[in-house]
Amino acid sequence: MNNTVSQKPFLRALKGENLKSPPLWLMRQAGRYLPEYREIRGNVSGFLELCYTPELAVEVTLQPIRRYGFDAAILFSDILVVPDALGQAVRFEEGEGPKLNPVRSVADLDILSLDRLHEHLAPVYETVRRLSVELPDETALIGFAGAPWTVATYMVEGKGSRDFANARGWGLQDPEGFSKLIDLVTEATAAYLCRQVEAGAEVLQIFDSWAGVLSENEFEKWAIEPTAKIVSTVKARYPDIPVIGFPRGAGILYKRYVAETGVDAVSLDSTMPLDWAAENLQDKVALQGNLDPLLLLGGGEPMDREIRRILDRLGKGPFIFNLGHGIIKETPPENVARLVDVVRGG
Ligand code: 1CP
C-alpha cells in the first residue's frame, strides 16, 4: 500500500486509528435528494441502465464528493445487480421498488447460474476502475454488495417486503433447500467483491439491511455464516482490505456478528444505544454511524444536538461518522452541508 493511500483518513480510522475529527460519508449520499442526480436520472430509461453505464455511474458517484468533500465515495450501483447477473432479471418500475420473478423452491433455482456473472457485471467493474483514477487523492473508494440474506429476500419475495414471510418461511421449513440459494448468492457475492477490489475498491461494505427480522438461530445461519464466508474469501486474497458490515436492526446480536464474521468495522443503525456500542464493540472493531436520517431530513437544532451526542459518545475510539440508514430522498441538500460543518467542528 503506498503512502498516499494509507494516509486517507477513512482508511486510517478503519485500521483502528482514533482521529480527532472523524472521517465522514453518508449511506445513499448519491441519489434523488440531489438535483444534479435527478437531472441525470431523468435522461435514462431505467435505474439499472444508470448502474450499467460507467460514464453516468461515475458521474453520480462523484456528485456528492464535489458538493460536500466526503472522505469516501461509494460506488454507484445497487445490491440487486447480483440477482440480475445470476439470471433473475430485476426491473425497477417508475415510482415503485424493484420487481423480480420470485424463486421459492430448489427447482426454481435452475434459472440461476454463475456462468455469466462477471460478464454481466463488467460495467460495474469499469465504473470502479474509472473512479479509482478520478477521485481526489484523499478520498477513499468503497465497493459494496448486499449480504446474502438481504439479497435473497428480494429474490424470494420478488419485491420489497414487510415481514419476509416467504423467505423466512422457506428457511424455517426447508433450511437445506434455502441454503442452496444462500450458498449460491454467497459465492457470487464473494467473487463480485474480489473483482471490485481488483478494479480499485479500497474498502468493502456488506449491507444486510433486513438482518433485523431474524431470530438468533436464523441470524446465525443466514446472516453470520454467509458473511463470515464472504469475509474469509475476500481476505484470503486481499488480507489488507477493510470490510464494513451493516447488520441493520440486529440489536445485541451486533456483538456476535462482530465476534464471528471477521469484519473490521460495523455500521450502527439509529436504534443502537451508543454507550452499549462503545463498550461492547469499539475495542474490537471501528464503529460507523449512526445519525437518524429523519433528523437529517428535519435539520435544525435537533440534528445538531444529536450529531454532537454521537461525536461525544463514539468519538473516543476508532469512528466514522455516517447515518443509521440511507438519506431520505426529500432531504434538503443544505441540511447535508450543515451536517458536514457540524461534524468537522462547526
Ligand atoms: O431511480 C432511483 O434513483 C432509484 C433509487 C435507488 C438508488 C439511488 C435505488 C433503488 N438504489 C439506489 C442506489 C444504491 N442502493 C446505492 C448507491 C450508493 C450510495 O449509497 O450512494 C446503494 C449502496 C444501494 C444499496 C441498496 N439497494 C440497499 C442496501 C442499503 C439500504 O438502503 O438498506 C437496498 C436494500 C437496496 C434495494 C433497493 N434499491 C432501490 C430501492 C428503492 C431499494 C429498496 C427497496 C425496498 O424498500 O425494499
Coordinates of C-alpha atoms and ligand atoms in Angstrom, one line a residue:
M1 CA 0.0 0.0 0.0
N2 CA 1.5 3.4 -0.9
N3 CA 1.8 6.3 1.3
T4 CA -1.0 8.4 -0.1
V5 CA -3.4 5.6 0.3
S6 CA -2.5 4.8 3.9
Q7 CA -2.9 8.5 4.8
K8 CA -6.5 8.7 3.7
P9 CA -8.4 9.5 7.0
F10 CA -11.1 7.0 6.2
L11 CA -8.6 4.1 5.8
R12 CA -6.8 5.2 9.0
A13 CA -9.9 5.0 11.1
L14 CA -10.7 1.6 9.6
K15 CA -7.2 0.4 10.7
G16 CA -8.1 1.3 14.3
E17 CA -6.7 4.8 14.5
N18 CA -8.6 7.3 16.6
L19 CA -8.8 10.6 14.6
K20 CA -9.5 13.9 16.2
S21 CA -12.2 14.8 13.6
P22 CA -13.8 11.6 12.4
P23 CA -13.9 10.8 8.6
L24 CA -17.4 11.2 7.2
W25 CA -19.6 9.8 4.4
L26 CA -23.3 9.1 4.2
M27 CA -25.2 6.0 3.1
R28 CA -27.0 6.9 -0.2
Q29 CA -25.0 10.0 -0.5
A30 CA -25.7 9.9 -4.2
G31 CA -29.3 9.9 -5.2
R32 CA -32.6 11.6 -5.5
Y33 CA -32.1 14.4 -2.9
L34 CA -29.6 15.9 -5.2
P35 CA -30.9 18.0 -8.2
E36 CA -27.8 17.1 -10.2
Y37 CA -28.6 13.4 -9.7
R38 CA -32.3 13.8 -10.7
E39 CA -31.1 15.5 -13.9
I40 CA -29.0 12.5 -15.0
R41 CA -31.6 10.0 -13.8
G42 CA -34.2 11.8 -16.0
N43 CA -32.2 11.2 -19.1
V44 CA -32.0 7.4 -18.7
S45 CA -34.9 5.0 -19.3
G46 CA -34.3 2.9 -16.2
F47 CA -32.4 2.9 -12.9
L48 CA -30.4 -0.2 -13.8
E49 CA -29.3 1.5 -17.0
L50 CA -27.7 4.1 -14.8
C51 CA -25.9 1.4 -12.8
Y52 CA -24.6 -0.3 -16.0
T53 CA -23.4 2.8 -17.8
P54 CA -19.9 3.6 -16.4
E55 CA -19.8 7.2 -17.6
L56 CA -23.0 8.0 -15.8
A57 CA -22.4 5.9 -12.7
V58 CA -19.0 7.6 -12.3
E59 CA -20.6 11.0 -12.6
V60 CA -23.3 10.4 -10.0
T61 CA -20.8 8.8 -7.6
L62 CA -18.7 12.0 -7.8
Q63 CA -21.6 14.5 -7.4
P64 CA -21.7 14.3 -3.6
I65 CA -17.9 14.3 -3.4
R66 CA -17.8 17.6 -5.3
R67 CA -20.5 19.2 -3.3
Y68 CA -19.5 18.1 0.2
G69 CA -16.0 16.7 0.1
F70 CA -16.9 13.5 1.9
D71 CA -13.9 11.3 3.0
A72 CA -15.2 8.3 1.0
A73 CA -17.1 7.7 -2.3
I74 CA -19.3 4.7 -2.6
L75 CA -19.6 3.1 -6.0
F76 CA -23.0 3.9 -7.5
S77 CA -24.8 0.7 -8.2
D78 CA -27.4 -1.4 -6.3
I79 CA -27.4 -4.6 -4.3
L80 CA -29.8 -6.2 -6.9
V81 CA -27.3 -6.3 -9.7
V82 CA -26.2 -9.6 -8.3
P83 CA -29.6 -11.5 -8.8
D84 CA -29.8 -9.7 -12.2
A85 CA -26.4 -11.1 -13.1
L86 CA -27.4 -14.6 -11.9
G87 CA -30.2 -14.6 -14.4
Q88 CA -33.1 -13.4 -12.3
A89 CA -33.9 -10.2 -14.2
V90 CA -34.6 -7.2 -12.0
R91 CA -37.0 -4.4 -13.1
F92 CA -37.3 -1.0 -11.4
E93 CA -40.7 0.4 -12.4
E94 CA -41.2 4.2 -12.0
G95 CA -42.3 5.2 -8.6
E96 CA -42.1 1.6 -7.3
G97 CA -39.5 -0.6 -5.8
P98 CA -37.7 -3.5 -7.5
K99 CA -39.6 -6.4 -9.1
L100 CA -38.3 -9.9 -9.8
N101 CA -40.0 -13.2 -10.7
P102 CA -39.7 -14.9 -7.4
V103 CA -37.7 -18.1 -6.7
R104 CA -39.4 -20.2 -4.0
S105 CA -38.1 -23.7 -4.3
V106 CA -35.0 -25.6 -5.2
A107 CA -36.5 -26.4 -8.6
D108 CA -36.8 -22.6 -9.2
L109 CA -33.1 -22.2 -8.7
D110 CA -32.4 -23.8 -12.1
I111 CA -32.8 -20.4 -13.7
L112 CA -29.8 -19.1 -11.7
S113 CA -26.2 -19.5 -12.9
L114 CA -22.7 -18.2 -12.0
D115 CA -21.6 -18.6 -15.6
R116 CA -22.2 -15.1 -16.8
L117 CA -21.7 -13.2 -13.5
H118 CA -18.6 -11.2 -14.4
E119 CA -19.5 -10.6 -18.0
H120 CA -22.8 -9.1 -16.8
L121 CA -21.1 -7.1 -14.1
A122 CA -18.2 -5.9 -16.3
P123 CA -19.7 -2.3 -16.5
V124 CA -19.7 -2.1 -12.7
Y125 CA -16.0 -3.1 -12.6
E126 CA -15.3 -0.5 -15.3
T127 CA -17.0 2.2 -13.1
V128 CA -14.8 1.2 -10.2
R129 CA -11.7 1.4 -12.4
R130 CA -12.6 4.9 -13.6
L131 CA -13.4 6.1 -10.1
S132 CA -10.1 4.9 -8.7
V133 CA -8.4 7.2 -11.2
E134 CA -10.8 10.2 -10.9
L135 CA -11.3 10.5 -7.2
P136 CA -9.3 13.2 -5.3
D137 CA -6.2 11.7 -3.6
E138 CA -7.6 12.0 -0.1
T139 CA -11.0 10.3 -0.9
A140 CA -11.3 6.5 -0.4
L141 CA -13.4 4.3 -2.7
I142 CA -15.9 1.9 -1.2
G143 CA -17.2 -1.1 -3.1
F144 CA -20.2 -2.9 -1.8
A145 CA -22.7 -5.7 -2.1
G146 CA -25.8 -6.8 -0.3
A147 CA -25.4 -9.6 2.2
P148 CA -26.8 -12.9 1.0
W149 CA -29.8 -12.8 3.4
T150 CA -30.9 -9.3 2.3
V151 CA -30.4 -10.1 -1.4
A152 CA -32.2 -13.4 -1.0
T153 CA -35.3 -11.6 0.5
Y154 CA -35.8 -9.8 -2.8
M155 CA -35.1 -13.0 -4.8
V156 CA -37.7 -15.0 -2.9
E157 CA -40.3 -12.2 -2.2
G158 CA -40.0 -10.8 -5.7
K159 CA -40.1 -7.3 -4.3
G160 CA -39.6 -5.3 -1.1
S161 CA -41.4 -6.8 1.9
R162 CA -42.6 -6.0 5.4
D163 CA -42.5 -9.4 7.0
F164 CA -40.3 -11.5 4.6
A165 CA -42.7 -14.4 5.2
N166 CA -41.8 -16.3 2.1
A167 CA -38.0 -16.1 2.6
R168 CA -38.1 -16.7 6.3
G169 CA -40.7 -19.5 5.9
W170 CA -38.6 -21.3 3.3
G171 CA -35.5 -21.0 5.6
L172 CA -37.5 -22.3 8.6
Q173 CA -39.3 -25.2 6.8
D174 CA -36.6 -26.3 4.4
P175 CA -33.2 -25.0 5.6
E176 CA -31.3 -27.3 3.3
G177 CA -33.2 -26.1 0.2
F178 CA -32.9 -22.4 1.3
S179 CA -29.2 -22.8 2.0
K180 CA -28.7 -23.7 -1.7
L181 CA -29.9 -20.3 -2.6
I182 CA -27.9 -18.6 0.2
D183 CA -24.8 -20.5 -0.8
L184 CA -25.1 -19.5 -4.5
V185 CA -25.5 -15.8 -3.6
T186 CA -22.6 -16.1 -1.1
E187 CA -20.3 -17.5 -3.8
A188 CA -21.4 -14.9 -6.3
T189 CA -21.0 -12.0 -3.8
A190 CA -17.5 -13.1 -2.7
A191 CA -16.4 -13.3 -6.4
Y192 CA -18.1 -9.9 -7.1
L193 CA -16.4 -8.2 -4.2
C194 CA -13.0 -9.6 -5.2
R195 CA -13.4 -8.2 -8.7
Q196 CA -14.3 -4.8 -7.2
V197 CA -11.1 -4.8 -5.2
E198 CA -9.1 -5.8 -8.4
A199 CA -10.7 -2.8 -10.1
G200 CA -9.6 -0.4 -7.4
A201 CA -12.1 -0.5 -4.4
E202 CA -10.2 0.2 -1.2
V203 CA -12.9 -0.8 1.3
L204 CA -15.9 -3.0 1.0
Q205 CA -19.3 -2.6 2.8
I206 CA -21.8 -5.5 3.1
F207 CA -25.4 -4.3 3.5
D208 CA -27.6 -6.7 5.5
S209 CA -30.5 -4.2 5.6
W210 CA -33.0 -6.8 6.7
A211 CA -30.9 -8.7 9.2
G212 CA -33.1 -7.3 12.0
V213 CA -36.1 -9.6 11.3
L214 CA -34.1 -12.7 12.0
S215 CA -34.3 -14.7 15.2
E216 CA -31.0 -15.7 16.8
N217 CA -30.9 -19.1 15.1
E218 CA -31.8 -17.6 11.7
F219 CA -29.3 -14.8 12.3
E220 CA -26.5 -17.2 12.9
K221 CA -27.3 -19.3 9.8
W222 CA -28.4 -16.6 7.3
A223 CA -26.5 -13.5 8.4
I224 CA -23.4 -14.5 10.3
E225 CA -22.3 -17.7 8.4
P226 CA -22.6 -16.3 4.8
T227 CA -21.0 -13.0 5.8
A228 CA -18.1 -14.8 7.5
K229 CA -17.6 -16.9 4.4
I230 CA -17.5 -13.8 2.2
V231 CA -15.1 -12.0 4.5
S232 CA -12.7 -15.0 4.7
T233 CA -12.8 -15.5 0.9
V234 CA -12.0 -11.8 0.3
K235 CA -9.3 -11.7 3.0
A236 CA -7.7 -14.9 1.7
R237 CA -6.9 -12.9 -1.4
Y238 CA -6.7 -9.4 -0.1
P239 CA -5.8 -9.5 3.6
D240 CA -5.5 -5.7 3.9
I241 CA -8.9 -4.8 2.5
P242 CA -11.1 -3.5 5.3
V243 CA -14.6 -4.8 5.4
I244 CA -17.5 -2.9 7.0
G245 CA -20.6 -5.0 7.9
F246 CA -24.1 -3.5 8.3
P247 CA -26.4 -5.9 10.1
R248 CA -29.2 -3.4 10.3
G249 CA -31.6 -3.9 13.3
A250 CA -29.5 -6.7 14.8
G251 CA -29.6 -5.1 18.3
I252 CA -27.4 -7.0 20.8
L253 CA -26.6 -9.6 18.1
Y254 CA -24.2 -7.0 16.7
K255 CA -21.8 -8.5 19.3
R256 CA -21.9 -12.0 17.9
Y257 CA -21.7 -10.5 14.4
V258 CA -18.5 -8.7 15.3
A259 CA -17.0 -11.7 17.0
E260 CA -17.9 -14.2 14.3
T261 CA -17.8 -12.6 10.9
G262 CA -14.3 -11.2 10.8
V263 CA -15.4 -7.7 9.7
D264 CA -13.1 -4.7 10.5
A265 CA -16.0 -2.3 11.3
V266 CA -19.7 -2.2 11.8
S267 CA -22.2 0.4 10.7
L268 CA -24.7 1.0 13.5
D269 CA -28.3 1.7 12.8
S270 CA -30.0 4.6 14.6
T271 CA -31.6 2.4 17.2
M272 CA -28.3 1.2 18.7
P273 CA -27.6 2.6 22.2
L274 CA -24.3 4.4 21.8
D275 CA -22.8 3.6 25.2
W276 CA -23.5 -0.1 24.7
A277 CA -21.9 0.0 21.3
A278 CA -18.8 1.9 22.6
E279 CA -18.4 -0.6 25.5
N280 CA -19.2 -3.8 23.7
L281 CA -17.9 -3.3 20.2
Q282 CA -15.4 -0.4 19.8
D283 CA -12.5 -2.3 21.4
K284 CA -12.8 -4.9 18.7
V285 CA -13.8 -3.0 15.5
A286 CA -14.2 0.5 14.2
L287 CA -17.7 1.9 14.5
Q288 CA -19.6 3.8 11.9
G289 CA -22.9 5.7 12.2
N290 CA -25.5 6.4 13.3
L291 CA -27.5 9.7 12.9
D292 CA -31.2 9.0 12.3
P293 CA -31.9 10.0 8.6
L294 CA -35.1 11.7 9.9
L295 CA -33.0 14.1 11.9
L296 CA -31.1 15.0 8.7
L297 CA -34.4 15.4 6.9
G298 CA -35.6 17.9 9.5
G299 CA -32.3 19.6 10.3
G300 CA -32.0 22.4 12.8
E301 CA -31.2 22.2 16.5
P302 CA -32.4 18.6 17.0
M303 CA -30.0 17.4 14.3
D304 CA -27.1 19.5 15.7
R305 CA -27.7 18.2 19.2
E306 CA -27.7 14.5 18.1
I307 CA -24.6 14.9 16.0
R308 CA -22.7 16.3 19.0
R309 CA -24.0 13.5 21.2
I310 CA -22.8 10.9 18.7
L311 CA -19.4 12.5 18.5
D312 CA -19.2 12.7 22.2
R313 CA -20.1 9.0 22.8
L314 CA -18.3 7.3 19.9
G315 CA -15.5 9.8 19.1
K316 CA -13.2 8.3 21.8
G317 CA -12.4 5.1 19.7
P318 CA -12.0 4.4 16.0
F319 CA -15.0 6.0 14.5
I320 CA -16.5 7.1 11.1
F321 CA -19.5 9.4 11.1
N322 CA -22.4 8.3 9.0
L323 CA -26.2 7.9 9.1
G324 CA -28.0 4.9 10.7
H325 CA -29.6 4.2 7.2
G326 CA -29.7 5.8 3.8
I327 CA -30.5 9.5 3.2
I328 CA -34.3 10.1 2.7
K329 CA -35.0 11.5 -0.8
E330 CA -36.8 14.6 0.4
T331 CA -33.8 15.7 2.5
P332 CA -32.8 19.4 1.7
P333 CA -29.2 19.4 0.4
E334 CA -28.4 22.3 2.7
N335 CA -29.1 20.1 5.7
V336 CA -26.3 17.8 4.5
A337 CA -24.0 20.8 4.2
R338 CA -24.8 21.8 7.8
L339 CA -24.1 18.2 9.0
V340 CA -20.7 18.3 7.3
D341 CA -19.9 21.6 9.1
V342 CA -21.0 20.4 12.5
V343 CA -19.1 17.0 12.2
R344 CA -16.0 18.9 11.1
G345 CA -16.1 21.2 14.1
G346 CA -18.6 23.9 13.2
Ligands
1CP1 O1 -34.4 5.7 -9.5 C1 -33.7 5.7 -8.5 O2 -33.0 6.7 -8.3 C2 -33.9 4.6 -7.5 C3 -33.4 4.8 -6.1 C4 -32.2 4.0 -5.8 C5 -30.9 4.4 -5.6 C6 -30.4 5.8 -5.7 C7 -32.1 2.6 -5.7 C8 -33.3 1.6 -5.9 N1 -30.8 2.2 -5.4 C9 -30.0 3.3 -5.4 C10 -28.6 3.3 -5.2 C11 -28.0 2.4 -4.1 N2 -28.6 1.3 -3.5 C12 -26.7 2.6 -3.6 C13 -25.7 3.6 -4.1 C14 -24.7 4.3 -3.4 C15 -25.0 5.3 -2.4 O3 -25.2 4.9 -1.2 O4 -24.9 6.5 -2.7 C16 -26.5 1.6 -2.6 C17 -25.3 1.4 -1.6 C18 -27.7 0.8 -2.5 C19 -27.9 -0.3 -1.7 C20 -29.3 -0.9 -1.5 N3 -30.3 -1.1 -2.5 C21 -29.8 -1.5 -0.3 C22 -29.0 -1.6 0.9 C23 -28.9 -0.3 1.7 C24 -30.3 0.1 2.3 O5 -30.7 1.3 1.9 O6 -30.9 -0.6 3.1 C25 -31.1 -2.0 -0.6 C26 -32.0 -2.7 0.4 C27 -31.4 -1.8 -1.9 C28 -32.6 -2.2 -2.7 C29 -33.2 -1.0 -3.3 N4 -32.7 -0.4 -4.4 C30 -33.6 0.7 -4.8 C31 -34.7 0.7 -3.8 C32 -35.8 1.7 -3.9 C33 -34.4 -0.3 -2.9 C34 -35.3 -0.6 -1.7 C35 -36.5 -1.4 -1.9 C36 -37.2 -1.7 -0.6 O7 -37.7 -0.8 0.0 O8 -37.2 -2.9 -0.2

